[in-house]
Coordinates of C-alpha atoms and ligand atoms in Angstrom, one line a residue:
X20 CA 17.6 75.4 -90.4
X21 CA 16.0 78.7 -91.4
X22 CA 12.0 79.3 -92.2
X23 CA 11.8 77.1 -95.5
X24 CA 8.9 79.6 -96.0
X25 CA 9.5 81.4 -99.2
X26 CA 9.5 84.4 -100.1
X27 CA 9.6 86.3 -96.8
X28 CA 7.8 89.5 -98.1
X29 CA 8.3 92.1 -95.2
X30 CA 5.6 94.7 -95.2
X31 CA 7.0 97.6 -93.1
X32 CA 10.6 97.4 -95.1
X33 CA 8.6 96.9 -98.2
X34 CA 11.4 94.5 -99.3
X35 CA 11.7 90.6 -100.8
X36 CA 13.8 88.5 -99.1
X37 CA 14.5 86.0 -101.3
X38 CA 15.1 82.3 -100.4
X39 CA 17.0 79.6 -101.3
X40 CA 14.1 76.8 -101.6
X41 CA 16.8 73.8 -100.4
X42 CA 18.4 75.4 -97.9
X43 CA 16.4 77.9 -96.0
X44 CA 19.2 80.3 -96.2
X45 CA 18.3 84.5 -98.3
X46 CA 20.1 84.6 -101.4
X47 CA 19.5 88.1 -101.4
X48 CA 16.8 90.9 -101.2
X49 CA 14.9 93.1 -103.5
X50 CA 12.9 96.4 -103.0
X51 CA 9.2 96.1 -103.9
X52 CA 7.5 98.4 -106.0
X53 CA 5.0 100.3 -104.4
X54 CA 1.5 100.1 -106.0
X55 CA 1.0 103.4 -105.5
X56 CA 4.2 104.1 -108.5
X57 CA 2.4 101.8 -111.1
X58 CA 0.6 104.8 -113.1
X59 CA 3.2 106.5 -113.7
X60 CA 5.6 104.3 -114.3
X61 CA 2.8 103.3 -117.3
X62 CA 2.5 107.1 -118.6
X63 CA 6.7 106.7 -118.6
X64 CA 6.1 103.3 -120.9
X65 CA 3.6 104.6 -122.7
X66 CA 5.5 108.2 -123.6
X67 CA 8.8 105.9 -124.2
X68 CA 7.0 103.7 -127.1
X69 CA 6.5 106.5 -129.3
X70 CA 9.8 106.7 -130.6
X71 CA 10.0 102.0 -129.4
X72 CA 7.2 101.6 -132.2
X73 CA 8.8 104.3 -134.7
X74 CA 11.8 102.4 -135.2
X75 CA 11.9 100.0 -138.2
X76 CA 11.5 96.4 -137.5
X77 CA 15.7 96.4 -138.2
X78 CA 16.5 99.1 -135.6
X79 CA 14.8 97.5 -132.6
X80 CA 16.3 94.2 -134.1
X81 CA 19.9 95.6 -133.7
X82 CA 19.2 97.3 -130.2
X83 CA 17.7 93.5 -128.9
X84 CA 20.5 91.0 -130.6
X85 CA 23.2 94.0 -129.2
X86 CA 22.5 92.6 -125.3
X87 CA 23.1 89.4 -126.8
X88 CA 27.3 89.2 -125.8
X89 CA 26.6 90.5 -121.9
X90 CA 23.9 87.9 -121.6
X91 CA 25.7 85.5 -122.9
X92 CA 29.0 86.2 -120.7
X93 CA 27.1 87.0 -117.6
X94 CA 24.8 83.8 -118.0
X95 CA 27.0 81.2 -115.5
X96 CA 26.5 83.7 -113.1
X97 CA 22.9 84.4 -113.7
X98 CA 22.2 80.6 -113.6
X99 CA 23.8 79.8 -110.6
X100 CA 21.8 82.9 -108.9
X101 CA 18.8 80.8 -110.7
X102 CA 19.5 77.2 -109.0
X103 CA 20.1 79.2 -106.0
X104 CA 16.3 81.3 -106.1
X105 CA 14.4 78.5 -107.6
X106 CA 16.1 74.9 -106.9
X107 CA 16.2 73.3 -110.1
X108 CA 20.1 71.5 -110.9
X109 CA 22.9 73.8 -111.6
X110 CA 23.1 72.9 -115.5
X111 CA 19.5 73.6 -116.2
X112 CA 19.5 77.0 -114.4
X113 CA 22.4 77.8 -116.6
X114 CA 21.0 76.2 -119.2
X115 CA 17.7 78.5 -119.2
X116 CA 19.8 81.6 -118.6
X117 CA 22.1 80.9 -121.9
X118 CA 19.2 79.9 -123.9
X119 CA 17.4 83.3 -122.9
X120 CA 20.9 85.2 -123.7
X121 CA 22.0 83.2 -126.8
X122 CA 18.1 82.8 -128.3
X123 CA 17.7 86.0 -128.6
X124 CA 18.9 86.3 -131.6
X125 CA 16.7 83.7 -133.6
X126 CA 13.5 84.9 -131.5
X127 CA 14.1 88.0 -132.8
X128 CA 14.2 87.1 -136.6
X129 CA 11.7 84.9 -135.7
X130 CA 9.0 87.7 -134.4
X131 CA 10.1 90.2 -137.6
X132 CA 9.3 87.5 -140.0
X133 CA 5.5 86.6 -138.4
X134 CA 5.1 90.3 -138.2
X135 CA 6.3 91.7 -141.7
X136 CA 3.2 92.6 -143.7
X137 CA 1.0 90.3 -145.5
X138 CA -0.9 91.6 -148.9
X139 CA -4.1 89.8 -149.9
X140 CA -5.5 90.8 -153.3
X141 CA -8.8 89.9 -154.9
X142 CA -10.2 91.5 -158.2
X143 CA -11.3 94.6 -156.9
X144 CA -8.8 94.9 -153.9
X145 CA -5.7 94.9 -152.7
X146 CA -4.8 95.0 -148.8
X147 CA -2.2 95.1 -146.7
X148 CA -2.4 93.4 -143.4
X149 CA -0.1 95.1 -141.0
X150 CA 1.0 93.5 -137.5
X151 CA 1.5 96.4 -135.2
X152 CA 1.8 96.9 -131.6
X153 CA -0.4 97.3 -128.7
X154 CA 1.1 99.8 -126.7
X155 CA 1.9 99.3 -123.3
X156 CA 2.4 95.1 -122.4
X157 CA 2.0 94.1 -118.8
X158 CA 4.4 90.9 -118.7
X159 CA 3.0 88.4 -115.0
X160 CA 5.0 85.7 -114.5
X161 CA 5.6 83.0 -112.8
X162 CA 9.0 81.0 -110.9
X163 CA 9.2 77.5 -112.1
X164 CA 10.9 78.5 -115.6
X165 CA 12.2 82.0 -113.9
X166 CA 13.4 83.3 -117.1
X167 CA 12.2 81.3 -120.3
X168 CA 9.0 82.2 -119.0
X169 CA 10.0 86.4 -119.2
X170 CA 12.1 85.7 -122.2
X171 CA 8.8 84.4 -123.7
X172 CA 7.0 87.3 -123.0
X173 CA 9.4 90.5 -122.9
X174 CA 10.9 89.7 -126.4
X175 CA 8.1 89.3 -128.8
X176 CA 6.1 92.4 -127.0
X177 CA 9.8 94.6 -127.8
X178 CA 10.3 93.3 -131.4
X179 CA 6.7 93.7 -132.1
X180 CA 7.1 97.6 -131.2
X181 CA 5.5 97.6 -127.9
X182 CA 6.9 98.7 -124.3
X183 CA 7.1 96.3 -121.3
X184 CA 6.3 96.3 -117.8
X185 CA 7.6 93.2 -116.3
X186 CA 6.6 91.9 -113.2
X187 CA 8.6 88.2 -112.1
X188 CA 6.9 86.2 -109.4
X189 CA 7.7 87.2 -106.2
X190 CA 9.4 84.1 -105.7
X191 CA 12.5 84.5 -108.3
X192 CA 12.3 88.7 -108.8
X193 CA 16.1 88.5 -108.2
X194 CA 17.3 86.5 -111.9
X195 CA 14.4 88.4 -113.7
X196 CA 16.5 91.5 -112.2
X197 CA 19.2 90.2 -113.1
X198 CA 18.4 89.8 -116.6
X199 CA 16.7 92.7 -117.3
X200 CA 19.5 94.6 -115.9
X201 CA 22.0 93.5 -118.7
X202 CA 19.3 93.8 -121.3
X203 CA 18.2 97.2 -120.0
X204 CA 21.8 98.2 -120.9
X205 CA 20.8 98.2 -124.6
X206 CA 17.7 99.2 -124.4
X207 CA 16.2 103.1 -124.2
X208 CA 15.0 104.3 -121.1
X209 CA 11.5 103.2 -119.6
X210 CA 11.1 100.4 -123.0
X211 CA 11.7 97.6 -120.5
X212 CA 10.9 98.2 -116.6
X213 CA 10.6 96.2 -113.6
X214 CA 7.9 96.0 -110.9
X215 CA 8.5 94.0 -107.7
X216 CA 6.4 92.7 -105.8
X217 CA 3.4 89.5 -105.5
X218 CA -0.3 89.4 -106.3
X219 CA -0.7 92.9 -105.2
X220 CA 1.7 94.2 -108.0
X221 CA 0.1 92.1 -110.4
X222 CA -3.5 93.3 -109.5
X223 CA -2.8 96.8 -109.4
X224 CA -0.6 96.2 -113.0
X225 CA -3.9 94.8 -114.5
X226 CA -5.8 97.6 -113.4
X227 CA -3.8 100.4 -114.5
X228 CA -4.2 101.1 -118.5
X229 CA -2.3 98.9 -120.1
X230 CA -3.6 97.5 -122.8
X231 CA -2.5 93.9 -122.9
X232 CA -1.5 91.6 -120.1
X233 CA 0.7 88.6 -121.3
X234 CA 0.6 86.3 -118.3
X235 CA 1.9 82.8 -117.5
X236 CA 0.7 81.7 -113.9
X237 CA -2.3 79.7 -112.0
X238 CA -5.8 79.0 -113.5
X239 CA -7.2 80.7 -110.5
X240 CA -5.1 84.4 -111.1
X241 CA -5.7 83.8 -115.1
X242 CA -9.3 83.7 -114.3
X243 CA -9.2 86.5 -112.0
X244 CA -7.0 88.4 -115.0
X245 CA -9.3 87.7 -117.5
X246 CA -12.6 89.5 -115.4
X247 CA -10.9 92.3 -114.4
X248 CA -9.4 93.2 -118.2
X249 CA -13.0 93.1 -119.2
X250 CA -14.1 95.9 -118.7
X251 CA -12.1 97.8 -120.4
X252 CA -11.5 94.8 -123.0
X253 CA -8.0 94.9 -122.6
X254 CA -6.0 92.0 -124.5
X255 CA -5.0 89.3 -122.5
X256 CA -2.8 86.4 -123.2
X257 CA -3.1 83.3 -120.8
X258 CA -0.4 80.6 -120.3
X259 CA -2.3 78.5 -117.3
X260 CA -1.7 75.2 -115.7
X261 CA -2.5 71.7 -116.8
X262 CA -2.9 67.9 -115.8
X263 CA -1.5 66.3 -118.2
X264 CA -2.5 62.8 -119.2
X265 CA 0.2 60.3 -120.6
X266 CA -1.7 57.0 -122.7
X267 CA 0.7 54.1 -122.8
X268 CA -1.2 51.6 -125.2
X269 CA -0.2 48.0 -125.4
X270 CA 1.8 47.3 -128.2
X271 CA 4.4 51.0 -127.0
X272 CA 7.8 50.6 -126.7
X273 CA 8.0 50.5 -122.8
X274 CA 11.5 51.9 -121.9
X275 CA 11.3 54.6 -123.8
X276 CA 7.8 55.3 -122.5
X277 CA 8.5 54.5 -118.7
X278 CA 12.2 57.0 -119.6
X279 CA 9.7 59.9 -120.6
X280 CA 7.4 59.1 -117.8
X281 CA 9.9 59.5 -115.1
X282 CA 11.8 62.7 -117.1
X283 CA 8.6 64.1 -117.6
X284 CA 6.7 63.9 -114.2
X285 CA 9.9 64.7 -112.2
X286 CA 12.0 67.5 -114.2
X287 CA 11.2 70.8 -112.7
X288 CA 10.2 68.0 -109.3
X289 CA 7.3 68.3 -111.1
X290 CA 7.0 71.6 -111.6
X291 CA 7.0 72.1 -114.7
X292 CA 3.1 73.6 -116.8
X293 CA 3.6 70.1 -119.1
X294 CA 4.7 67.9 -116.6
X295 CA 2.7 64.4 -116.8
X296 CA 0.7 64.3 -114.0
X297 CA -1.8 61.3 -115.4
X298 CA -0.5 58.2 -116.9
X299 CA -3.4 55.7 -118.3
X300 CA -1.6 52.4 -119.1
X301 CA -3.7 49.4 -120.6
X302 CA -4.2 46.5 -118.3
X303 CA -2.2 44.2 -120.0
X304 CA 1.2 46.5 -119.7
X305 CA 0.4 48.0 -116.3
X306 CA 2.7 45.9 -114.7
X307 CA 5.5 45.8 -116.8
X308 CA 5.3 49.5 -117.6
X309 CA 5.2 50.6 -113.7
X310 CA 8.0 48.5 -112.6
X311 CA 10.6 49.9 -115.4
X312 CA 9.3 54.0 -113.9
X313 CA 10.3 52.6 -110.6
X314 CA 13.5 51.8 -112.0
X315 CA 14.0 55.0 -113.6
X316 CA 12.6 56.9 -110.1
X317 CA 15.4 55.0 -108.4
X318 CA 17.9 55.9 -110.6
X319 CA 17.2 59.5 -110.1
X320 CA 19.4 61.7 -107.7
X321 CA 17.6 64.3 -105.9
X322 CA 18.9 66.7 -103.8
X323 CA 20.0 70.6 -103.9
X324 CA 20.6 71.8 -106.9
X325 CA 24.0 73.0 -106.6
X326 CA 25.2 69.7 -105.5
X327 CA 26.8 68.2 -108.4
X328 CA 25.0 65.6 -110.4
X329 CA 21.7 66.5 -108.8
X330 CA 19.1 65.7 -111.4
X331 CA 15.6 66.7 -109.4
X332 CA 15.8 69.9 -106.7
X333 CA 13.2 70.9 -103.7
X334 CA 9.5 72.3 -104.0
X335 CA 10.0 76.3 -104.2
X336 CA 8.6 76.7 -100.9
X337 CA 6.8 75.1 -98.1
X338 CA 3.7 75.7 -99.4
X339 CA 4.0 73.5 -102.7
X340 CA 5.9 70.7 -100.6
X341 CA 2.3 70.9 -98.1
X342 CA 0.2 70.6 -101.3
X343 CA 1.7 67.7 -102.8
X344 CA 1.9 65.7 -99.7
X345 CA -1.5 66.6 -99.0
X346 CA -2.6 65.3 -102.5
X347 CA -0.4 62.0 -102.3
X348 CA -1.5 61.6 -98.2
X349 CA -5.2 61.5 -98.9
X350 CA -4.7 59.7 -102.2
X351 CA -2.8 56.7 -100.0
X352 CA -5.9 56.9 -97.5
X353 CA -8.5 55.8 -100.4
X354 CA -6.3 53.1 -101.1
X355 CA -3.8 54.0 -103.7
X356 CA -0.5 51.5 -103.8
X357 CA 2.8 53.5 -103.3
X358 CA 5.6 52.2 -105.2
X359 CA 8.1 54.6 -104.9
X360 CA 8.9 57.6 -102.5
X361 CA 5.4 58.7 -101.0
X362 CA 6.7 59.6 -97.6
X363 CA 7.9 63.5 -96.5
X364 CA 11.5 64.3 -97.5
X365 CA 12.1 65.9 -94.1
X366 CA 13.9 68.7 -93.3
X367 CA 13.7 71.3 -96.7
X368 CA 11.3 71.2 -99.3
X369 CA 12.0 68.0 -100.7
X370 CA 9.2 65.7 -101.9
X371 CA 10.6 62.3 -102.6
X372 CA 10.2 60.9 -106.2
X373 CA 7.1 59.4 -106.0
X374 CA 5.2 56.1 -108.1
X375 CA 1.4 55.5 -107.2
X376 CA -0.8 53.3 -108.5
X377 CA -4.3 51.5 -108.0
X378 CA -5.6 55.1 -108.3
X379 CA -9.4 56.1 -109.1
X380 CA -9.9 58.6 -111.3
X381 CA -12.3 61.3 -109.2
X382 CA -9.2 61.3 -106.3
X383 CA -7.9 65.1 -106.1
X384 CA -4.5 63.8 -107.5
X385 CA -5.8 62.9 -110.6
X386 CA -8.1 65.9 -111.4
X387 CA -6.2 69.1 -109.8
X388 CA -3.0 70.4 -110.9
X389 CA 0.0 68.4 -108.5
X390 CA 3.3 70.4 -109.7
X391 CA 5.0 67.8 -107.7
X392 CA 7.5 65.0 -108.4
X393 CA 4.7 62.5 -108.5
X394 CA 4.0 59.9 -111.2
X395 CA 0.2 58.8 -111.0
X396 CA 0.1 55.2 -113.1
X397 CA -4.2 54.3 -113.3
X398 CA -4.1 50.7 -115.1
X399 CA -7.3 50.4 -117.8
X400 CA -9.0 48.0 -119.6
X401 CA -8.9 49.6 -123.0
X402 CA -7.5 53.0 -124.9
X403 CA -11.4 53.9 -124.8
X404 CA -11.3 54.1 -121.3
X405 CA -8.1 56.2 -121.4
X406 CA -9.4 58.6 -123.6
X407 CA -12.5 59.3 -121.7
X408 CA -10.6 59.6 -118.7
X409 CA -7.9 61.4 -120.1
X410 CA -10.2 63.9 -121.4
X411 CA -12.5 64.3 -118.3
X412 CA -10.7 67.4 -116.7
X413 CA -11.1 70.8 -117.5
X414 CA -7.4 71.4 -118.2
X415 CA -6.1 70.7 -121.8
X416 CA -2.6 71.9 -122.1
X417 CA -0.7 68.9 -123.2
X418 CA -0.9 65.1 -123.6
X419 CA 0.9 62.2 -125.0
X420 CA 0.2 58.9 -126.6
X421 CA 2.4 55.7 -126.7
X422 CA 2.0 53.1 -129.1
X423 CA 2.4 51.5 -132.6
X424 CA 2.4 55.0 -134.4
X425 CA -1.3 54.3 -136.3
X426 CA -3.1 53.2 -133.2
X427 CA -1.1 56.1 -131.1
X428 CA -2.0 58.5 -134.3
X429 CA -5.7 57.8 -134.0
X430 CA -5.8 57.7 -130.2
X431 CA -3.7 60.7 -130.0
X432 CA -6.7 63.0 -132.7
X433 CA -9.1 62.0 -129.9
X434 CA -7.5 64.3 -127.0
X435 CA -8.5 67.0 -126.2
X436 CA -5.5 69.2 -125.2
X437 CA -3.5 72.1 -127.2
X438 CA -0.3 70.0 -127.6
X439 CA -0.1 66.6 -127.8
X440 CA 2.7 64.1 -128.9
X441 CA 2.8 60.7 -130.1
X442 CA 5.9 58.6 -128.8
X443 CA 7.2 61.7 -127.7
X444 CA 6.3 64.8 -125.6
X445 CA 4.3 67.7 -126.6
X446 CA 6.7 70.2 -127.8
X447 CA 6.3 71.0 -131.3
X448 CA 8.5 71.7 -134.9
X449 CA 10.1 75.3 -134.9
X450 CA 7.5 77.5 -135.6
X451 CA 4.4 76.0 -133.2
X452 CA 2.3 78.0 -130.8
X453 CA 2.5 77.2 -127.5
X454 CA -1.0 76.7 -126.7
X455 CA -3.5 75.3 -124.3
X456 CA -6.8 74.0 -124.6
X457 CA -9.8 74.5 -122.3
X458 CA -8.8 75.9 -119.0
X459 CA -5.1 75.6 -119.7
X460 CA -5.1 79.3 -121.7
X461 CA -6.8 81.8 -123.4
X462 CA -4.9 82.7 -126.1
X463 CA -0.9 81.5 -127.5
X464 CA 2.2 82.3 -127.5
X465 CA 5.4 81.9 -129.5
X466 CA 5.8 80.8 -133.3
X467 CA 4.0 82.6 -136.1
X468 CA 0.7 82.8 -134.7
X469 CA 2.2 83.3 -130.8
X470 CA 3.8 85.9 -132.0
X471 CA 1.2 88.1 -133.9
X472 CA -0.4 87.8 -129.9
X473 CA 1.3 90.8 -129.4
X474 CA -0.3 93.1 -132.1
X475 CA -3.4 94.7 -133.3
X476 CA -4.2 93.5 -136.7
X477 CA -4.6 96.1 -139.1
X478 CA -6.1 96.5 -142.9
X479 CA -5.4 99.0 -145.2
X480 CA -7.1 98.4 -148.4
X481 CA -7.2 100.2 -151.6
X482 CA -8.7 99.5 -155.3
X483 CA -7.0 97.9 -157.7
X484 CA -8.7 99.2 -160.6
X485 CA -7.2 103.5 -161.3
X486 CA -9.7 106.1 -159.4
X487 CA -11.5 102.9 -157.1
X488 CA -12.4 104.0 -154.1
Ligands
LIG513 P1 0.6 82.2 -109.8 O1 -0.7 82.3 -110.6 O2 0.5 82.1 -108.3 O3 1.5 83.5 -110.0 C1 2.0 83.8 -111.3 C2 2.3 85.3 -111.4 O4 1.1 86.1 -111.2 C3 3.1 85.8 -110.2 O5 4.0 86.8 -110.7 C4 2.1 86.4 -109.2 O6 2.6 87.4 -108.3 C5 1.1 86.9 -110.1 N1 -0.3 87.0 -109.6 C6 -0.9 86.1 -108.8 N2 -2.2 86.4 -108.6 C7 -2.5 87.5 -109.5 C8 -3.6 88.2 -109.8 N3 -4.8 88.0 -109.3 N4 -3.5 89.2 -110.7 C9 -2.3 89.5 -111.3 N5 -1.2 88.8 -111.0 C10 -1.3 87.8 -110.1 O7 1.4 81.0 -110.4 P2 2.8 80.4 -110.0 O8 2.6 79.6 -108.7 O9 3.8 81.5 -110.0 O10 3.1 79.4 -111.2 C11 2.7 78.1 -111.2 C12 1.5 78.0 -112.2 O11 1.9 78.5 -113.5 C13 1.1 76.5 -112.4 O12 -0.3 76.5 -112.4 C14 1.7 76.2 -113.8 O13 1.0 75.2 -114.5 C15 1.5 77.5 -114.5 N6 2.4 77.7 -115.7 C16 1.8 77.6 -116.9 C17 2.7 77.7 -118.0 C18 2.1 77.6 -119.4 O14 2.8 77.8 -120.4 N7 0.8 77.2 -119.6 C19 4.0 77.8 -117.9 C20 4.5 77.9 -116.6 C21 3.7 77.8 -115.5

């Protein structure tokens, strides 16, 4: 079997060879963009959004929703190159790839109607809030949702008037390619461009003068972001990682809740920003609760994602496999219980569904991010407990409660995360920002207040009264 080792960046050809994380085997290769091209490949975007930002709202609309039909017919193909790049099960890859064809046209409408002007009027004055565009967006991204995650980013920054410079991770540049290629076929020249490459594209993108950086990744390369936009106090959006806690109080309706423990701590294998990597579970249920997510875990095929019926895929790369043994491995040496999976998946970068329990709460897998198929059940004596423990991390990005719905209500205003859901998962009504608490972000995206992210808010204010000043 070939070097499960992905991406094999090769310096001297300067190219990406890009791997397929269950089988070892290239799925293709990509040129990387040499640093040294990033300025003027910004001067390019920022001479093309001149005439980006002086079309109407409507014109850039029309230009967007035209890609739509080519997206939409060449998403099998670019879901399937996905599964291949990334892992996940065939259906979701082209499942992602039609939604980011297909949802185009309702993010679209969506942006123009956040971003259409507001007027506020008092006595004296009325004002006109306008919603306009930055300039030039750098776009960083990252491989586990390949291209919801660029979708997220590229489309608001367009409709909001600005010009893109994407850069996908350096695992998965070849469906971010892929799509931007088809979209680029609508779009005017140098609106929407590509670099290639890994942390050194993304460094030297932050640096150059851009003047916001839209980025989804690690808490470690958001922080790193965030000091080095400072100085010239460019606008940064952060979308960073979590460890998020799931409370499961007694009185919860415990299939559903053991159902959306195992679907939400092994979708993705785990990789996956919301994933529930913490489940609290009071004392009295513990028992009950763990052995219906064993059930589940059992019930589960994993395997390459092409294969059919394949519901959980590999670890993108060897690296991520190490890491979650390593966390699971040292959390099994200070005496957790394993009662599923737990062992290495052998050959590939297969973790094996795995249940844990008689955990303590200041082991590494309860307190840093896992991004592995790994369900961490901690049994407790009361919700008091959970909530103190649920809320001693420095991530925040999403949590759940389950429970009757008042206790679960109550228990769930005590979290401290952007998103949380009560007998459900975090996702919100149409219209919600996507946001993380703490270390888990610095800013929002998507919804009305995601969406105005992407723009410098403006006044322009005049009297109300004839001859005001
Ligand atoms: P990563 O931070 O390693 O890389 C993300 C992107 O940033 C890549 O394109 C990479 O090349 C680039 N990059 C890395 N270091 C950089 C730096 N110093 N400056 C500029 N660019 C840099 O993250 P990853 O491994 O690709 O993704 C996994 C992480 O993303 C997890 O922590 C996960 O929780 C998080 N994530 C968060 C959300 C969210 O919405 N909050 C969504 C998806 C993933």
């Amino acid at each position: 079997m070939a070097d499960t080792t992905a991406p094999q960046i090769t310096l001297a050809a300067e190219t990406i060879v890009s791997i397929d994380p269950a089988t070892g085997e290239p799925v293709g290769e990509i040129d990387v963009t040499s640093v040294d091209r990033i300025p003027q490949m910004v001067r390019d975007a920022r001479f093309a959004q001149r005439s980006w930002s002086a079309l109407s709202f409507e014109q850039r609309a029309e230009i967007l929703k035209s890609a739509v039909p080519r997206l939409v017919e060449e998403a099998p193909r670019i879901g399937e190159l996905l599964t291949r790049e990334m892992g996940k099960p065939k259906p979701q890859g082209v499942g992602e790839a039609t939604y980011c064809a297909e949802g185009i046209t309702d993010e679209v409408d969506a942006v123009i109607e956040a971003l259409l002007p507001e007027v506020l009027e008092d006595e004296h004055t009325n004002t006109t809030l306008r919603f306009d565009p930055y300039g030039v967006v750098a776009a960083i991204t990252p491989w586990n949702f390949p291209l919801l995650m660029v979708f997220q980013s590229v489309i608001p920054a367009l409709v909001a008037g600005n010009t893109v410079l994407l850069k996908p991770s350096e695992e998965t540049p070849l469906v971010a390619r892929e799509w931007a290629t088809v979209l680029n076929e609508a779009l005017p020249p140098n609106v929407l461009q590509l670099v290639i490459g890994d942390e050194r594209q993304g460094r030297a993108l932050v640096e150059s003068p851009i003047d916001l950086v839209v980025f989804t990744g690690s808490r470690e390369a958001g922080k790193h972001i965030l000091r080095e936009a400072s100085g010239g106090l460019k606008r940064v959006i952060l979308e960073l990682g979590g460890k998020d806690p799931m409370v499961v109080l007694d009185g919860a309706d415990l299939d559903r809740a053991a159902a959306f423990a195992a679907r939400n701590s092994f979708r993705n294998a785990g990789q996956v920003c919301v994933s529930t990597e913490r489940i609290y579970v009071e004392s009295s249920i513990a028992d009950a609760f763990t052995e219906k997510l064993v059930e589940r875990a059992d019930g589960m095929k994993q395997g390459p994602g092409m294969e059919d019926g394949v519901e959980v895929g590999p670890m993108i790369n060897r690296r991520q496999k190490d890491h979650v043994l390593r966390q699971i491995e040292a959390a099994i040496k200070d005496g957790a219980t394993v009662f599923h999976g737990g062992e290495d998946g052998g050959e590939g970068n297969f973790v094996p569904l795995t249940v844990l329990g008689d955990l303590r709460h200041d082991m590494d897998i309860m307190s840093e991010e896992t991004f592995g198929p790994v369900a961490c059940v901690m049994s407790v004596d009361h919700a008091d407990d959970a909530v103190r423990l649920a809320n001693d991390s420095r991530f925040g990005l999403a949590a759940s409660v389950w429970g009757d719905p008042e206790r679960a209500e109550a228990v769930a205003a005590r979290m401290n995360a952007g998103m949380i859901g009560v007998n459900r998962g975090c996702g919100g009504a149409e219209g919600s920002p996507w946001v993380g608490a703490m270390e888990s972000g610095y800013g929002w995206h998507s919804g009305k207040y995601g969406h105005r992210q992407f723009c410098q808010i403006r006044t322009i204010s005049r009297g109300r009264s004839k001859g005001e000043g």
